[in-house]
Coordinates of C-alpha atoms and ligand atoms in Angstrom, one line a residue:
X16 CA 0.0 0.0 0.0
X17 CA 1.6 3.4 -1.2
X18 CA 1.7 6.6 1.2
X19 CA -0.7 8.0 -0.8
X20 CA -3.9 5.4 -0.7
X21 CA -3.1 5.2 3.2
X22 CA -4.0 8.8 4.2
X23 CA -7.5 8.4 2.5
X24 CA -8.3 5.1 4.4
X25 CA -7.3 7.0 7.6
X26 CA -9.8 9.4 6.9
X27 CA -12.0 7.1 6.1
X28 CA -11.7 5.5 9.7
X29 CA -11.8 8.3 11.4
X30 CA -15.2 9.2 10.0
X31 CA -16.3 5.7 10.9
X32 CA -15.5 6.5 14.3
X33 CA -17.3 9.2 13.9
X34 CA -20.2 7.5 12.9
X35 CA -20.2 4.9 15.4
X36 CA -20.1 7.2 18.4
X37 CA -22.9 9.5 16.9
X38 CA -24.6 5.9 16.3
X39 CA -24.3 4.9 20.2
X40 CA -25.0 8.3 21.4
X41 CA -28.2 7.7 19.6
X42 CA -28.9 4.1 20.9
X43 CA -28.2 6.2 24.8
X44 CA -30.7 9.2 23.6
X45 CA -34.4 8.9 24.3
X46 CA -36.8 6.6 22.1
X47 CA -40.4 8.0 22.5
X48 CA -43.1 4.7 23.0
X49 CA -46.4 6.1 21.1
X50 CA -49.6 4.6 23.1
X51 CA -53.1 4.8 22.8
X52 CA -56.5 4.6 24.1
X53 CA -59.5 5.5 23.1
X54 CA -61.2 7.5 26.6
X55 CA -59.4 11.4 26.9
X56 CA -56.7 12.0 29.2
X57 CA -58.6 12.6 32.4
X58 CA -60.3 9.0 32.5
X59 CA -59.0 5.8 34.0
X60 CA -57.2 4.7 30.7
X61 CA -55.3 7.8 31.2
X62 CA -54.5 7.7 34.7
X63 CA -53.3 4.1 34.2
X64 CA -51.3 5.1 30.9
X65 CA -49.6 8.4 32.6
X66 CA -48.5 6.3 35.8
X67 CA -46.6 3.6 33.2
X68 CA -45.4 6.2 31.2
X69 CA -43.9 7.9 34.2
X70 CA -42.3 4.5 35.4
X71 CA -40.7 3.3 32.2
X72 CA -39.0 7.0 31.9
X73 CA -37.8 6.6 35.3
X74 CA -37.2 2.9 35.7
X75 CA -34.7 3.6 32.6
X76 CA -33.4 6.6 33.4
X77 CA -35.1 9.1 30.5
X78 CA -33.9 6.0 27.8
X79 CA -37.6 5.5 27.1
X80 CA -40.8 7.7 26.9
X81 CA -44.4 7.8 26.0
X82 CA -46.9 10.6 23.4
X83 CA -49.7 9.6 24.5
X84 CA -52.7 9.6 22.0
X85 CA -56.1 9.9 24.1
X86 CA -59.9 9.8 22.6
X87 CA -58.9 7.9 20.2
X88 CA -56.7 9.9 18.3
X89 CA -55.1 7.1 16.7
X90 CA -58.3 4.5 16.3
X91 CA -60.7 2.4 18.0
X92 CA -59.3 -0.3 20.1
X93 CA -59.2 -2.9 17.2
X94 CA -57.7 -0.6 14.6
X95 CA -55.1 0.0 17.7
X96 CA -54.3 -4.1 18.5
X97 CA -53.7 -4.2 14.6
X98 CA -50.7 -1.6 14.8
X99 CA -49.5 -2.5 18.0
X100 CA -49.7 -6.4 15.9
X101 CA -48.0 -5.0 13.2
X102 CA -45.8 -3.0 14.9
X103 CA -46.7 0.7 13.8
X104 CA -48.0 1.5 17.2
X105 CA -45.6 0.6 20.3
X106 CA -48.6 0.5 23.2
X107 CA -51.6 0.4 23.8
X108 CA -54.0 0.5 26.8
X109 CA -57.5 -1.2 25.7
X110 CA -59.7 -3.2 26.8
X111 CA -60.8 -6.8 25.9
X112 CA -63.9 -5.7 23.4
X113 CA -62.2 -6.3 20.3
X114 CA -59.0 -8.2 21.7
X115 CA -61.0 -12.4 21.1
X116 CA -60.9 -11.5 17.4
X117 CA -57.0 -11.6 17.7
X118 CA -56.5 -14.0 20.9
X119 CA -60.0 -16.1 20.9
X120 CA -58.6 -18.1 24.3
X121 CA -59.4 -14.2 26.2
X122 CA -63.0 -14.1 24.9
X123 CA -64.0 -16.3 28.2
X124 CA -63.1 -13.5 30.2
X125 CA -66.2 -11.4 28.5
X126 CA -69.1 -13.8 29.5
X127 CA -71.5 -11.3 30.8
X128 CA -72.4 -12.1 35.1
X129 CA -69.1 -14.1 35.1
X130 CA -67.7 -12.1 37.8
X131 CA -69.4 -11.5 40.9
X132 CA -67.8 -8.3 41.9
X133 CA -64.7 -6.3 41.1
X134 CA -62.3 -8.1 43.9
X135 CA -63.4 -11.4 42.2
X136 CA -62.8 -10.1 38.5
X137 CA -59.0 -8.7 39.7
X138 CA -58.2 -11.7 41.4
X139 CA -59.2 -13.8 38.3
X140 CA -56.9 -11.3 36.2
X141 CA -54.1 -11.1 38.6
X142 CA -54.2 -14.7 39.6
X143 CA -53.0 -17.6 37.0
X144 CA -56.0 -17.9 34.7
X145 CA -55.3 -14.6 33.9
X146 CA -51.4 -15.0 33.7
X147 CA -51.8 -17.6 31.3
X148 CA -54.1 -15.5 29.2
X149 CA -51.3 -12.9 29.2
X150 CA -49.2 -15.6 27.9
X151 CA -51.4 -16.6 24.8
X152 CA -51.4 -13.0 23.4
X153 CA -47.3 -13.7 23.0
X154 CA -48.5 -16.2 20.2
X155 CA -50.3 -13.8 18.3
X156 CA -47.5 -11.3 18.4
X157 CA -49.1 -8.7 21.3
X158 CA -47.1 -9.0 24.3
X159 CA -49.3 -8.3 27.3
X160 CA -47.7 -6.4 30.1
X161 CA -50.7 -6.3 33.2
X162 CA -54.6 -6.5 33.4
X163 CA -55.8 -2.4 33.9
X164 CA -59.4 -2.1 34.0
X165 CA -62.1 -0.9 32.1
X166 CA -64.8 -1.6 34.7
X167 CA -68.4 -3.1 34.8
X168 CA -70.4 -1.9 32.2
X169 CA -74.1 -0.7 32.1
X170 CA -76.8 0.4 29.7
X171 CA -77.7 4.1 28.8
X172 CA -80.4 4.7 26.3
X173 CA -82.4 7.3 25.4
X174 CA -86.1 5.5 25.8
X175 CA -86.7 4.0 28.7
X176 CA -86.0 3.4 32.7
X177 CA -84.3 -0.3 32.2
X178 CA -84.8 -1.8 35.3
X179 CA -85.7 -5.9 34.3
X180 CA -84.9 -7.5 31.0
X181 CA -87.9 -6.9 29.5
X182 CA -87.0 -3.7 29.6
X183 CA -84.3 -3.7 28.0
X184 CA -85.7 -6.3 24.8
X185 CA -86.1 -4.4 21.3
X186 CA -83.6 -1.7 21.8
X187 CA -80.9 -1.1 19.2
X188 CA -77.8 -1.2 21.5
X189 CA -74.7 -0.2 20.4
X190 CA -72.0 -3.1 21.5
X191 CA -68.2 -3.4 20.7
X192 CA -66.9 -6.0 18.2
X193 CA -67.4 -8.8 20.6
X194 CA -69.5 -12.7 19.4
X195 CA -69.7 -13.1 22.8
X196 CA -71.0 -9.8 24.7
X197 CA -73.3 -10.0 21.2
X198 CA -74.7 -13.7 21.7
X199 CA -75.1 -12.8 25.7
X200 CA -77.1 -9.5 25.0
X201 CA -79.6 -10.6 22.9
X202 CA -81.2 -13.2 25.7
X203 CA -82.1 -9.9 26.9
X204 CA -84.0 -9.6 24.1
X205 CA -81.1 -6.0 23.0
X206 CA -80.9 -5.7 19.3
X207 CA -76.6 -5.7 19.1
X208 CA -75.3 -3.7 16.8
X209 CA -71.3 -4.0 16.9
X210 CA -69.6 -0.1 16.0
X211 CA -66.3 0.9 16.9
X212 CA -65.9 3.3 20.0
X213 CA -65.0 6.6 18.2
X214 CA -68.4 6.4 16.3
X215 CA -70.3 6.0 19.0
X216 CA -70.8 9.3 20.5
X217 CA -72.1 10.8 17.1
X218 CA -74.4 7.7 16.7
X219 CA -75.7 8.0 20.2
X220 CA -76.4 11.7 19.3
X221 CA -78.5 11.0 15.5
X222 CA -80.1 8.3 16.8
X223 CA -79.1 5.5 14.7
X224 CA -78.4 3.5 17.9
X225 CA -80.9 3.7 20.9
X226 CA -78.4 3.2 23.6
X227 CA -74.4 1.6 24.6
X228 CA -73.1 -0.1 27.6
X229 CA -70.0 1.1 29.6
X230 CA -68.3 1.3 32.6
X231 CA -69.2 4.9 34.8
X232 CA -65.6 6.0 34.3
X233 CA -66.5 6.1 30.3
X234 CA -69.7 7.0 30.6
X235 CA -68.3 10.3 32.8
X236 CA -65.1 11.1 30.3
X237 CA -67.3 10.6 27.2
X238 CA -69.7 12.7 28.2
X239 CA -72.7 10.1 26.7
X240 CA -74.9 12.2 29.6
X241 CA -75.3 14.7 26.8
X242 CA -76.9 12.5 23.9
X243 CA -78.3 9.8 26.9
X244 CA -81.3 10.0 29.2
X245 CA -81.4 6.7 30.9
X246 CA -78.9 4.9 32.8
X247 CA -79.6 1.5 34.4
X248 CA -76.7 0.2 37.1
X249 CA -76.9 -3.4 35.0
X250 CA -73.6 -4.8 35.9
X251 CA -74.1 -7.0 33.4
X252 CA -70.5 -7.7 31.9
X253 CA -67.0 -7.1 33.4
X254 CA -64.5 -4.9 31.1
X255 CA -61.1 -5.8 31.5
X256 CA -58.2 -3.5 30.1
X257 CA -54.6 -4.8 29.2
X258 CA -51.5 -2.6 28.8
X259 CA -49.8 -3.9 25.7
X260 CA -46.7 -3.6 24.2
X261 CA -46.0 -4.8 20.2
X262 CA -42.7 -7.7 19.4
X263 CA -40.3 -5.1 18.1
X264 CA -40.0 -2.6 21.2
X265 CA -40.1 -6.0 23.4
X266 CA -37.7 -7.6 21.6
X267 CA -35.8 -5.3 21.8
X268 CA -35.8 -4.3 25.5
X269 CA -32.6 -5.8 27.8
X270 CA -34.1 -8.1 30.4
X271 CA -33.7 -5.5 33.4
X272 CA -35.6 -3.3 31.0
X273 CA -38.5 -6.0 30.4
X274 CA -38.5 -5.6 34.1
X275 CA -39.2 -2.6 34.4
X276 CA -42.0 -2.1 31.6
X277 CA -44.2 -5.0 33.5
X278 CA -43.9 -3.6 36.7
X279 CA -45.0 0.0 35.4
X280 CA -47.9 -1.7 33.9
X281 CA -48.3 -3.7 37.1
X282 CA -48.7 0.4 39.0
X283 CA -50.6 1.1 36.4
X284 CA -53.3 -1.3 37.0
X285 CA -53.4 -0.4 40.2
X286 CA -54.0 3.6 39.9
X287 CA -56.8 2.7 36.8
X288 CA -58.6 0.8 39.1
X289 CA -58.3 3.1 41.9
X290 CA -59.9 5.2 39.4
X291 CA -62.7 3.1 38.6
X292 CA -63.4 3.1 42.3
X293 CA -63.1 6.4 42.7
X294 CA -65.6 7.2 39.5
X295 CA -67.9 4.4 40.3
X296 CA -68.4 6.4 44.0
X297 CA -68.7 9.6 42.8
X298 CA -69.7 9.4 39.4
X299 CA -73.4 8.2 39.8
X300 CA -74.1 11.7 41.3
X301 CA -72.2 13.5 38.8
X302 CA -74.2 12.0 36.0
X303 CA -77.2 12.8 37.6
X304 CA -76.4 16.2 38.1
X305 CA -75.7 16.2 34.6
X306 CA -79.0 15.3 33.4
X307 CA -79.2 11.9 34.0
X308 CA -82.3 9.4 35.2
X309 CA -80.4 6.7 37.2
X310 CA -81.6 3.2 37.9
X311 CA -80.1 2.6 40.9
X312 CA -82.1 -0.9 41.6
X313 CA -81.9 -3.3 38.8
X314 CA -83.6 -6.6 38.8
X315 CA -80.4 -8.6 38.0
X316 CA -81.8 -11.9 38.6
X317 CA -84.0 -11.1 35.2
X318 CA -81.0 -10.5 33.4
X319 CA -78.7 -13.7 35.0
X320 CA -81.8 -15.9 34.2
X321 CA -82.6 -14.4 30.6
X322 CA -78.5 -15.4 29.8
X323 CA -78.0 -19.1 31.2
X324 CA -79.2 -20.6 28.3
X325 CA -76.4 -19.0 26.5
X326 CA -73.7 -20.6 28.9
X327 CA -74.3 -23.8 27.2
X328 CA -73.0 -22.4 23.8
X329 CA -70.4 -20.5 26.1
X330 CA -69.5 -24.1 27.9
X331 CA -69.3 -25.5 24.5
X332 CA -66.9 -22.5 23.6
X333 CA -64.5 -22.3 26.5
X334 CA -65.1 -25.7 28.6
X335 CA -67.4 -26.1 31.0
X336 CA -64.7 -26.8 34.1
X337 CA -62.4 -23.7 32.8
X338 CA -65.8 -21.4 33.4
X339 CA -66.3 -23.5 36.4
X340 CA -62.9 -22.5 37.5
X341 CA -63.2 -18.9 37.3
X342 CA -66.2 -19.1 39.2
X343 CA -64.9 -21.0 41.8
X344 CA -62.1 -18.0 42.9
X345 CA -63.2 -16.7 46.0
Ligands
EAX1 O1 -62.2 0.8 26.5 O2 -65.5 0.4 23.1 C1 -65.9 0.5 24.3 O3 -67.0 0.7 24.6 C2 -64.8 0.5 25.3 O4 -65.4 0.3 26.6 C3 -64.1 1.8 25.4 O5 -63.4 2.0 24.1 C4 -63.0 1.9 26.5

């Protein structure tokens, strides 16, 4: 090699160097996690999303951090698993509604009067039935951090006080894109008709639906008071919410950083649920004050009768001892 080819490869190493160290510094600098949900800021989903958010940028020292997209600035919840599937979104804090047409084994969890109360439905989430359901969303490409919470849901319509299931029969209800909320809501006689969450508002508002079923702490952040007269405490279904987090961030992570993503998810459950609790004490009032006509006193018996023929298809489904076993957690 002659004197003068050498001085050109030197240079040529030197801005390698270069290269690499601007390439590491950028590995060190901050990558910024998008996530969505579809409630605004202010509801549970948010609480739950700011508190993970917050831990992730602390657990690893400012590496990682969240934009947060609320009311569904990027999608409904099924358009939303898709990227986070896909890998064009990084996280996203839904609930279960459309989640059974990507992971069918989770659809059990959305048998309406499954769950007695809410310490029974987050024991069955935090406990190993719904470890293991985590686990089967790593099959399908989602990687489930923690069970949040959506909440129980209940009707709102614009017709009628619902207080029995007879009440409830021949309304067009508005559900989410879920065969098995669908098949359980029309033993009550509810005419489901399956629309993602960000048209709802403006079909609750022209009519084309009579009612929708959510948890208070939507029903409050969505305002549905404005476009809904009636609203029936009908318990009929638990919601739950999963953080989730798609295969190329994971994959990525280190293991001390996996770490610290699940146990941010894990506070996060905790303050959305707190946040339920706190919306499902004070938010009946609120909703009145807004407008509201509040069934207080629902003939749930009606409803749990109307739907046990429809655990036989659900038995059929999911297996009559794994039903059986969820029931069984005290
Ligand atoms: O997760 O679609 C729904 O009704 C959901 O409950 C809402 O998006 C919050």
């Amino acid at each position: 090699m002659t004197r003068s080819t050498q001085r050109p490869l030197r240079a040529l190493r030197a801005t390698l160097a270069a290269l690499l160290a601007t390439g590491a510094g950028l590995a060190a600098a901050q990558t910024v996690l998008k996530i969505g949900y579809t409630p605004p800021t202010a509801s549970h989903y948010g609480v739950g999303a700011t508190v993970f958010c917050d831990e992730i940028t602390k657990g690893t020292a400012n590496r990682y951090s969240c934009q947060h997209f609320p009311s569904s600035a990027l999608g409904g919840e099924r358009e939303m698993i898709e990227a986070v599937q896909l890998g064009t979104q990084d996280l996203v804090n839904t609930s279960t509604g459309p989640l059974g047409n990507f992971v069918p084994e989770t659809r059990i969890v959305d048998i309406p009067f499954l769950f007695r109360d809410y310490e029974h439905a987050r024991k069955v989430m935090d406990g190993p039935i719904g470890q293991e359901l985590l686990k089967k969303m790593q099959a399908k490409g989602l990687v489930g951090l923690a069970w949040t919470e959506n909440g129980f849901r209940h009707m709102t319509n614009s017709k009628r006080p619902i207080v029995q299931a007879t009440d409830a029969a021949g309304l067009k209800l508005r559900t989410m894109e879920n065969k098995v909320h669908m098949e359980g809501y029309k033993t009550f006689g509810l005419l489901p008709t399956p629309m993602a969450f960000p048209e709802l508002f403006g079909a609750l508002q022209q009519g084309t639906v009579d009612g929708q079923e959510n948890p208070i702490p939507v029903i409050l952040a969505s305002k549905f008071s404005q476009v809904q007269k009636h609203l029936s405490l009908t318990g009929h279904v638990y919601s739950p919410a999963v953080i989730i987090v798609s295969a190329p961030v994971w994959s990525k992570l280190s293991e001390a950083d996996k770490k610290v993503f699940t146990e941010a998810a894990k506070k996060a459950a905790v303050a959305q649920r707190k946040k339920v609790n706190d919306d499902e004490a004070n938010g009946i009032a609120q909703l009145r004050k807004d407008g509201m006509q509040v069934v207080e006193k629902v003939d749930g018996d009606s409803f749990r009768k109307a739907v046990t023929p429809a655990y036989a298809n659900f038995a059929k489904e999911f297996g009559a001892d794994r039903i059986a076993a969820i029931q069984a957690v005290q």
